[in-house]
Amino acid sequence: MDLYEHQARQLFAEHGVLVPRAEIADSPGVARDIARELGGRVVVKAQVRTGGRGRAGGVRLAEDPDAAERVAREILGMTIGGHPVRTVMLAQPVDIESEFYVSYVLDRAAGRFLAIASAEGGTEIEEVAAARPEAVARVPVDPAEGVTEEKAAEIVRAAGLPPRTAGVLARLWQVLTREDALLVEVNPLVRTTGGQLVALDGKVSLDDNALFRHARWSGRETPHDDPLEAAAAARGLTYVRLDGEVGVIGNGAGLVMSTLDVVAGSGARPADFLDIGGGASARVMSDGLSVVLSDPGVRSVLVNVFGGITACDTVAEGIVAALDTVRPAKPIVVRLDGNNAARGRAVLTDRAHPLVHQAATMDEAARLAAELAHTS
Ligand code: GDP
Ligand code: MN
């Protein structure tokens, strides 16, 4: 789970990393009041879980409360990288002397963490790494040993950071371990003209499997930025939107993931991951179809069900119900196998809808769905 900047900075502050004073606003009027409280001059920052806000115009300085209200109104009307801006943060401006980059990321392949650091912070680190790879230090961190004084000193040396940043590196490691994060990134970490080290922007991704240990996040459903994901969540569906053209619906996470692979192997790209789960009702199936079909990027749909607890005839009834309510204009390929498969296939055969095609195997279904996506 990715945290918003204002949530990340809350964790930084709790672990002793300096952050500018700031408050959140969801309307221009509130932004004006906060600006007045913070001394008039503020940085107005879009709260979206995506990078490059500054470049998109989502981070702007306002000279006084009037300007803060105006700028907040503009930023609250923006969509950045497909994410609508719902709140802004107003922060006391900081006078920057230099900007650094520091992060810890999980290196899954190596089974440990990686500290990535650079004395050239501020811009996207991928760009620094591409232009001047020697300016970006990568130091492995053994999770059992953690960031000791020696390790912090090693990172500081490798990246050419000011020696005092070692203390910040140790505190950010605490954020990572105590909060069960998989990623902690500060860009920029700045040295102010007054000589303080301040985290000006932060990104934290928490390990979803550890959320039960962090009640303050687990109880709170973060809003879905994608309207289709929000619609799916409202119906209780496990749905992730991707950017391909073949809509994928299946039962069981493993089967759905395999289906994504088989679609990719057939020369098409999956448009989503949708798991209707075990024991799905006809209602869940028709809800799922209606979400997937309303994705404008979808050109064909592949329903891949291996009936276990879920009976295939129930799934087929859900499809038939959706045909009457959603009135699809895109082809749907259905592969039913397992529990009550013959009855399920018969339900679809009886309905004889011109856009519904049946396939005997997963490979055949994926090939047909890919072909229909390219020709329909
Ligand atoms: P991002 O574009 O999403 O990474 O947003 P950031 O919060 O990192 O801000 C982008 C850039 O705006 C920073 O690298 C700074 O150069 C600048 N910036 C942000 N806050 C301040 C501030 O308080 N003072 C000054 N001088 N610059 C700031
Ligand atoms: Mn940044």
Tab-separated table of N, CA, C and O in Angstrom, residues 185-266:
chain	number	residue	atom	x	y	z
A	185	GLU	N	11.467	6.471	0.451
A	185	GLU	CA	12.229	7.330	-0.461
A	185	GLU	C	12.055	8.792	-0.063
A	185	GLU	O	10.932	9.231	0.198
A	186	VAL	N	13.163	9.505	0.007
A	186	VAL	CA	13.105	10.937	0.281
A	186	VAL	C	13.783	11.658	-0.879
A	186	VAL	O	14.979	11.483	-1.099
A	187	ASN	N	13.010	12.440	-1.628
A	187	ASN	CA	13.553	13.167	-2.771
A	187	ASN	C	12.780	14.462	-3.001
A	187	ASN	O	11.691	14.435	-3.532
A	188	PRO	N	13.324	15.575	-2.576
A	188	PRO	CA	14.674	15.710	-2.048
A	188	PRO	C	14.738	15.695	-0.519
A	188	PRO	O	13.803	16.102	0.158
A	189	LEU	N	15.889	15.194	-0.033
A	189	LEU	CA	16.311	15.506	1.325
A	189	LEU	C	17.134	16.773	1.135
A	189	LEU	O	18.026	16.786	0.286
A	190	VAL	N	16.806	17.836	1.850
A	190	VAL	CA	17.531	19.083	1.575
A	190	VAL	C	18.360	19.536	2.766
A	190	VAL	O	18.028	19.251	3.914
A	191	ARG	N	19.449	20.235	2.440
A	191	ARG	CA	20.152	21.000	3.461
A	191	ARG	C	19.665	22.431	3.283
A	191	ARG	O	19.753	22.986	2.187
A	192	THR	N	19.098	22.979	4.346
A	192	THR	CA	18.560	24.336	4.254
A	192	THR	C	19.702	25.336	4.396
A	192	THR	O	20.806	24.972	4.828
A	193	THR	N	19.396	26.575	4.031
A	193	THR	CA	20.433	27.611	4.185
A	193	THR	C	20.795	27.758	5.663
A	193	THR	O	21.894	28.193	5.994
A	194	GLY	N	19.882	27.356	6.551
A	194	GLY	CA	20.179	27.393	7.984
A	194	GLY	C	20.967	26.167	8.458
A	194	GLY	O	21.276	26.058	9.643
A	195	GLY	N	21.241	25.237	7.550
A	195	GLY	CA	22.082	24.095	7.901
A	195	GLY	C	21.321	22.879	8.413
A	195	GLY	O	21.932	21.894	8.828
A	196	GLN	N	19.978	22.921	8.381
A	196	GLN	CA	19.216	21.751	8.833
A	196	GLN	C	19.010	20.761	7.692
A	196	GLN	O	18.957	21.154	6.523
A	197	LEU	N	18.874	19.474	8.039
A	197	LEU	CA	18.546	18.452	7.038
A	197	LEU	C	17.054	18.166	7.160
A	197	LEU	O	16.576	17.735	8.207
A	198	VAL	N	16.325	18.426	6.078
A	198	VAL	CA	14.861	18.336	6.110
A	198	VAL	C	14.364	17.446	4.968
A	198	VAL	O	14.826	17.586	3.825
A	199	ALA	N	13.441	16.545	5.279
A	199	ALA	CA	12.821	15.714	4.236
A	199	ALA	C	11.711	16.535	3.592
A	199	ALA	O	10.677	16.782	4.195
A	200	LEU	N	11.936	16.959	2.342
A	200	LEU	CA	10.986	17.859	1.684
A	200	LEU	C	9.874	17.098	0.964
A	200	LEU	O	8.808	17.622	0.718
A	201	ASP	N	10.144	15.865	0.591
A	201	ASP	CA	9.146	15.061	-0.122
A	201	ASP	C	9.413	13.612	0.267
A	201	ASP	O	10.573	13.232	0.449
A	202	GLY	N	8.369	12.814	0.402
A	202	GLY	CA	8.597	11.440	0.828
A	202	GLY	C	7.618	10.474	0.211
A	202	GLY	O	6.484	10.824	-0.112
A	203	LYS	N	8.130	9.262	0.001
A	203	LYS	CA	7.268	8.200	-0.496
A	203	LYS	C	7.511	6.962	0.362
A	203	LYS	O	8.668	6.581	0.585
A	204	VAL	N	6.431	6.358	0.840
A	204	VAL	CA	6.541	5.134	1.637
A	204	VAL	C	5.533	4.128	1.097
A	204	VAL	O	4.368	4.469	0.895
A	205	SER	N	5.995	2.902	0.822
A	205	SER	CA	5.071	1.805	0.485
A	205	SER	C	5.123	0.796	1.609
A	205	SER	O	6.206	0.320	1.947
A	206	LEU	N	3.969	0.482	2.161
A	206	LEU	CA	3.911	-0.478	3.261
A	206	LEU	C	3.679	-1.875	2.719
A	206	LEU	O	3.089	-2.061	1.650
A	207	ASP	N	4.124	-2.865	3.473
A	207	ASP	CA	3.900	-4.265	3.135
A	207	ASP	C	2.465	-4.629	3.534
A	207	ASP	O	2.137	-4.647	4.721
A	208	ASP	N	1.623	-4.902	2.548
A	208	ASP	CA	0.214	-5.201	2.837
A	208	ASP	C	0.059	-6.375	3.791
A	208	ASP	O	-0.889	-6.433	4.573
A	209	ASN	N	1.005	-7.316	3.733
A	209	ASN	CA	0.893	-8.496	4.589
A	209	ASN	C	1.154	-8.179	6.058
A	209	ASN	O	0.924	-9.021	6.914
A	210	ALA	N	1.662	-6.989	6.331
A	210	ALA	CA	1.948	-6.607	7.719
A	210	ALA	C	0.976	-5.539	8.209
A	210	ALA	O	1.115	-5.047	9.326
A	211	LEU	N	-0.023	-5.215	7.399
A	211	LEU	CA	-0.923	-4.118	7.785
A	211	LEU	C	-1.672	-4.420	9.079
A	211	LEU	O	-2.052	-3.511	9.800
A	212	PHE	N	-1.856	-5.712	9.391
A	212	PHE	CA	-2.552	-6.061	10.633
A	212	PHE	C	-1.791	-5.546	11.857
A	212	PHE	O	-2.358	-5.408	12.931
A	213	ARG	N	-0.507	-5.260	11.684
A	213	ARG	CA	0.279	-4.730	12.802
A	213	ARG	C	0.204	-3.213	12.881
A	213	ARG	O	0.778	-2.615	13.775
A	214	HIS	N	-0.484	-2.604	11.922
A	214	HIS	CA	-0.522	-1.141	11.865
A	214	HIS	C	-1.964	-0.690	11.688
A	214	HIS	O	-2.383	-0.323	10.589
A	215	ALA	N	-2.687	-0.738	12.794
A	215	ALA	CA	-4.133	-0.520	12.754
A	215	ALA	C	-4.498	0.811	12.091
A	215	ALA	O	-5.516	0.904	11.416
A	216	ARG	N	-3.653	1.826	12.253
A	216	ARG	CA	-4.056	3.139	11.734
A	216	ARG	C	-4.185	3.158	10.217
A	216	ARG	O	-4.903	3.968	9.660
A	217	TRP	N	-3.442	2.269	9.516
A	217	TRP	CA	-3.585	2.228	8.066
A	217	TRP	C	-4.584	1.173	7.637
A	217	TRP	O	-5.335	1.368	6.693
A	218	SER	N	-4.582	0.045	8.343
A	218	SER	CA	-5.400	-1.081	7.858
A	218	SER	C	-6.894	-0.776	7.967
A	218	SER	O	-7.672	-1.263	7.166
A	219	GLY	N	-7.272	0.034	8.948
A	219	GLY	CA	-8.695	0.336	9.112
A	219	GLY	C	-9.194	1.312	8.064
A	219	GLY	O	-10.379	1.464	7.861
A	220	ARG	N	-8.234	1.949	7.384
A	220	ARG	CA	-8.614	3.035	6.504
A	220	ARG	C	-8.482	2.617	5.041
A	220	ARG	O	-7.403	2.341	4.570
A	221	GLU	N	-9.594	2.561	4.375
A	221	GLU	CA	-9.565	2.228	2.951
A	221	GLU	C	-9.103	3.477	2.209
A	221	GLU	O	-9.753	4.508	2.258
A	222	THR	N	-7.947	3.399	1.538
A	222	THR	CA	-7.512	4.578	0.796
A	222	THR	C	-8.351	4.676	-0.477
A	222	THR	O	-8.656	3.660	-1.095
A	223	PRO	N	-8.740	5.879	-0.859
A	223	PRO	CA	-9.618	5.997	-2.016
A	223	PRO	C	-8.932	5.509	-3.288
A	223	PRO	O	-7.728	5.656	-3.441
A	224	HIS	N	-9.730	4.898	-4.153
A	224	HIS	CA	-9.177	4.428	-5.424
A	224	HIS	C	-9.115	5.595	-6.387
A	224	HIS	O	-10.086	6.320	-6.551
A	225	ASP	N	-7.956	5.790	-7.005
A	225	ASP	CA	-7.802	6.898	-7.937
A	225	ASP	C	-8.465	6.582	-9.269
A	225	ASP	O	-8.884	7.455	-9.994
A	226	ASP	N	-8.555	5.282	-9.586
A	226	ASP	CA	-9.118	4.882	-10.862
A	226	ASP	C	-10.620	4.652	-10.684
A	226	ASP	O	-11.032	3.893	-9.810
A	227	PRO	N	-11.458	5.307	-11.529
A	227	PRO	CA	-12.913	5.169	-11.343
A	227	PRO	C	-13.404	3.720	-11.470
A	227	PRO	O	-14.320	3.318	-10.755
A	228	LEU	N	-12.791	2.929	-12.374
A	228	LEU	CA	-13.226	1.535	-12.517
A	228	LEU	C	-12.837	0.731	-11.289
A	228	LEU	O	-13.592	-0.123	-10.829
A	229	GLU	N	-11.649	0.988	-10.734
A	229	GLU	CA	-11.240	0.284	-9.515
A	229	GLU	C	-12.173	0.666	-8.361
A	229	GLU	O	-12.530	-0.171	-7.536
A	230	ALA	N	-12.581	1.928	-8.338
A	230	ALA	CA	-13.500	2.365	-7.286
A	230	ALA	C	-14.851	1.654	-7.447
A	230	ALA	O	-15.434	1.172	-6.466
A	231	ALA	N	-15.332	1.550	-8.698
A	231	ALA	CA	-16.619	0.893	-8.956
A	231	ALA	C	-16.536	-0.593	-8.572
A	231	ALA	O	-17.470	-1.151	-7.987
A	232	ALA	N	-15.396	-1.218	-8.885
A	232	ALA	CA	-15.219	-2.630	-8.561
A	232	ALA	C	-15.158	-2.821	-7.052
A	232	ALA	O	-15.780	-3.743	-6.498
A	233	ALA	N	-14.428	-1.938	-6.357
A	233	ALA	CA	-14.301	-2.045	-4.899
A	233	ALA	C	-15.668	-1.889	-4.238
A	233	ALA	O	-15.989	-2.579	-3.276
A	234	ALA	N	-16.491	-0.979	-4.804
A	234	ALA	CA	-17.824	-0.757	-4.236
A	234	ALA	C	-18.684	-2.012	-4.348
A	234	ALA	O	-19.602	-2.227	-3.559
A	235	ARG	N	-18.386	-2.865	-5.328
A	235	ARG	CA	-19.141	-4.112	-5.485
A	235	ARG	C	-18.413	-5.280	-4.826
A	235	ARG	O	-18.790	-6.434	-5.023
A	236	GLY	N	-17.342	-4.991	-4.129
A	236	GLY	CA	-16.618	-6.038	-3.406
A	236	GLY	C	-15.769	-6.934	-4.298
A	236	GLY	O	-15.451	-8.061	-3.926
A	237	LEU	N	-15.409	-6.439	-5.488
A	237	LEU	CA	-14.626	-7.256	-6.416
A	237	LEU	C	-13.130	-7.008	-6.262
A	237	LEU	O	-12.712	-5.888	-5.985
A	238	THR	N	-12.322	-8.065	-6.459
A	238	THR	CA	-10.871	-7.925	-6.459
A	238	THR	C	-10.437	-7.629	-7.888
A	238	THR	O	-10.316	-8.528	-8.713
A	239	TYR	N	-10.238	-6.354	-8.177
A	239	TYR	CA	-10.012	-5.899	-9.544
A	239	TYR	C	-8.840	-4.942	-9.587
A	239	TYR	O	-8.747	-4.032	-8.766
A	240	VAL	N	-7.926	-5.174	-10.513
A	240	VAL	CA	-6.816	-4.256	-10.739
A	240	VAL	C	-6.820	-3.903	-12.219
A	240	VAL	O	-6.827	-4.792	-13.072
A	241	ARG	N	-6.840	-2.615	-12.509
A	241	ARG	CA	-6.876	-2.208	-13.916
A	241	ARG	C	-5.462	-2.212	-14.490
A	241	ARG	O	-4.528	-1.717	-13.872
A	242	LEU	N	-5.315	-2.800	-15.660
A	242	LEU	CA	-4.038	-2.796	-16.375
A	242	LEU	C	-4.273	-2.015	-17.669
A	242	LEU	O	-5.356	-1.461	-17.853
A	243	ASP	N	-3.314	-1.993	-18.584
A	243	ASP	CA	-3.551	-1.115	-19.731
A	243	ASP	C	-3.629	-1.830	-21.080
A	243	ASP	O	-3.361	-1.232	-22.108
A	244	GLY	N	-4.040	-3.095	-21.072
A	244	GLY	CA	-4.145	-3.824	-22.328
A	244	GLY	C	-5.528	-3.764	-22.937
A	244	GLY	O	-6.324	-2.877	-22.629
A	245	GLU	N	-5.810	-4.742	-23.811
A	245	GLU	CA	-7.073	-4.719	-24.552
A	245	GLU	C	-7.957	-5.950	-24.317
A	245	GLU	O	-9.103	-5.970	-24.731
A	246	VAL	N	-7.415	-6.978	-23.637
A	246	VAL	CA	-8.239	-8.153	-23.339
A	246	VAL	C	-8.638	-8.133	-21.858
A	246	VAL	O	-7.788	-8.256	-20.970
A	247	GLY	N	-9.927	-7.955	-21.609
A	247	GLY	CA	-10.438	-7.994	-20.241
A	247	GLY	C	-10.355	-9.420	-19.722
A	247	GLY	O	-10.709	-10.353	-20.433
A	248	VAL	N	-9.864	-9.607	-18.500
A	248	VAL	CA	-9.690	-10.954	-17.956
A	248	VAL	C	-10.500	-11.112	-16.676
A	248	VAL	O	-10.420	-10.285	-15.772
A	249	ILE	N	-11.305	-12.191	-16.655
A	249	ILE	CA	-12.071	-12.523	-15.448
A	249	ILE	C	-11.856	-14.009	-15.175
A	249	ILE	O	-11.979	-14.831	-16.081
A	250	GLY	N	-11.546	-14.342	-13.946
A	250	GLY	CA	-11.387	-15.752	-13.604
A	250	GLY	C	-11.700	-15.977	-12.144
A	250	GLY	O	-12.032	-15.038	-11.416
A	251	ASN	N	-11.610	-17.233	-11.712
A	251	ASN	CA	-11.851	-17.517	-10.298
A	251	ASN	C	-10.583	-18.061	-9.657
A	251	ASN	O	-10.028	-19.049	-10.113
A	252	GLY	N	-10.125	-17.367	-8.639
A	252	GLY	CA	-8.899	-17.762	-7.958
A	252	GLY	C	-7.723	-16.947	-8.486
A	252	GLY	O	-7.543	-16.826	-9.701
A	253	ALA	N	-6.934	-16.391	-7.573
A	253	ALA	CA	-5.839	-15.499	-7.977
A	253	ALA	C	-4.830	-16.213	-8.874
A	253	ALA	O	-4.340	-15.649	-9.851
A	254	GLY	N	-4.528	-17.477	-8.563
A	254	GLY	CA	-3.531	-18.213	-9.349
A	254	GLY	C	-3.985	-18.401	-10.784
A	254	GLY	O	-3.217	-18.172	-11.719
A	255	LEU	N	-5.258	-18.800	-10.932
A	255	LEU	CA	-5.778	-19.014	-12.294
A	255	LEU	C	-5.807	-17.695	-13.064
A	255	LEU	O	-5.460	-17.657	-14.254
A	256	VAL	N	-6.201	-16.620	-12.398
A	256	VAL	CA	-6.270	-15.330	-13.090
A	256	VAL	C	-4.869	-14.898	-13.519
A	256	VAL	O	-4.670	-14.437	-14.646
A	257	MET	N	-3.885	-15.095	-12.643
A	257	MET	CA	-2.521	-14.704	-13.020
A	257	MET	C	-2.017	-15.534	-14.191
A	257	MET	O	-1.384	-15.002	-15.108
A	258	SER	N	-2.303	-16.835	-14.165
A	258	SER	CA	-1.907	-17.668	-15.307
A	258	SER	C	-2.591	-17.175	-16.576
A	258	SER	O	-1.997	-17.173	-17.656
A	259	THR	N	-3.848	-16.774	-16.444
A	259	THR	CA	-4.594	-16.303	-17.600
A	259	THR	C	-3.935	-15.047	-18.189
A	259	THR	O	-3.841	-14.899	-19.410
A	260	LEU	N	-3.453	-14.162	-17.303
A	260	LEU	CA	-2.760	-12.961	-17.788
A	260	LEU	C	-1.551	-13.374	-18.623
A	260	LEU	O	-1.288	-12.815	-19.691
A	261	ASP	N	-0.816	-14.381	-18.129
A	261	ASP	CA	0.366	-14.852	-18.854
A	261	ASP	C	-0.008	-15.427	-20.211
A	261	ASP	O	0.652	-15.166	-21.219
A	262	VAL	N	-1.062	-16.240	-20.225
A	262	VAL	CA	-1.448	-16.890	-21.471
A	262	VAL	C	-1.950	-15.850	-22.490
A	262	VAL	O	-1.665	-15.946	-23.681
A	263	VAL	N	-2.647	-14.837	-22.006
A	263	VAL	CA	-3.080	-13.752	-22.894
A	263	VAL	C	-1.849	-13.073	-23.491
A	263	VAL	O	-1.766	-12.853	-24.703
A	264	ALA	N	-0.870	-12.777	-22.631
A	264	ALA	CA	0.359	-12.116	-23.111
A	264	ALA	C	1.073	-13.018	-24.121
A	264	ALA	O	1.589	-12.546	-25.134
A	265	GLY	N	1.041	-14.329	-23.864
A	265	GLY	CA	1.678	-15.278	-24.771
A	265	GLY	C	0.959	-15.388	-26.107
A	265	GLY	O	1.525	-15.873	-27.092
A	266	SER	N	-0.293	-14.938	-26.137
A	266	SER	CA	-1.065	-14.998	-27.384
A	266	SER	C	-0.937	-13.712	-28.181
A	266	SER	O	-1.669	-13.489	-29.144
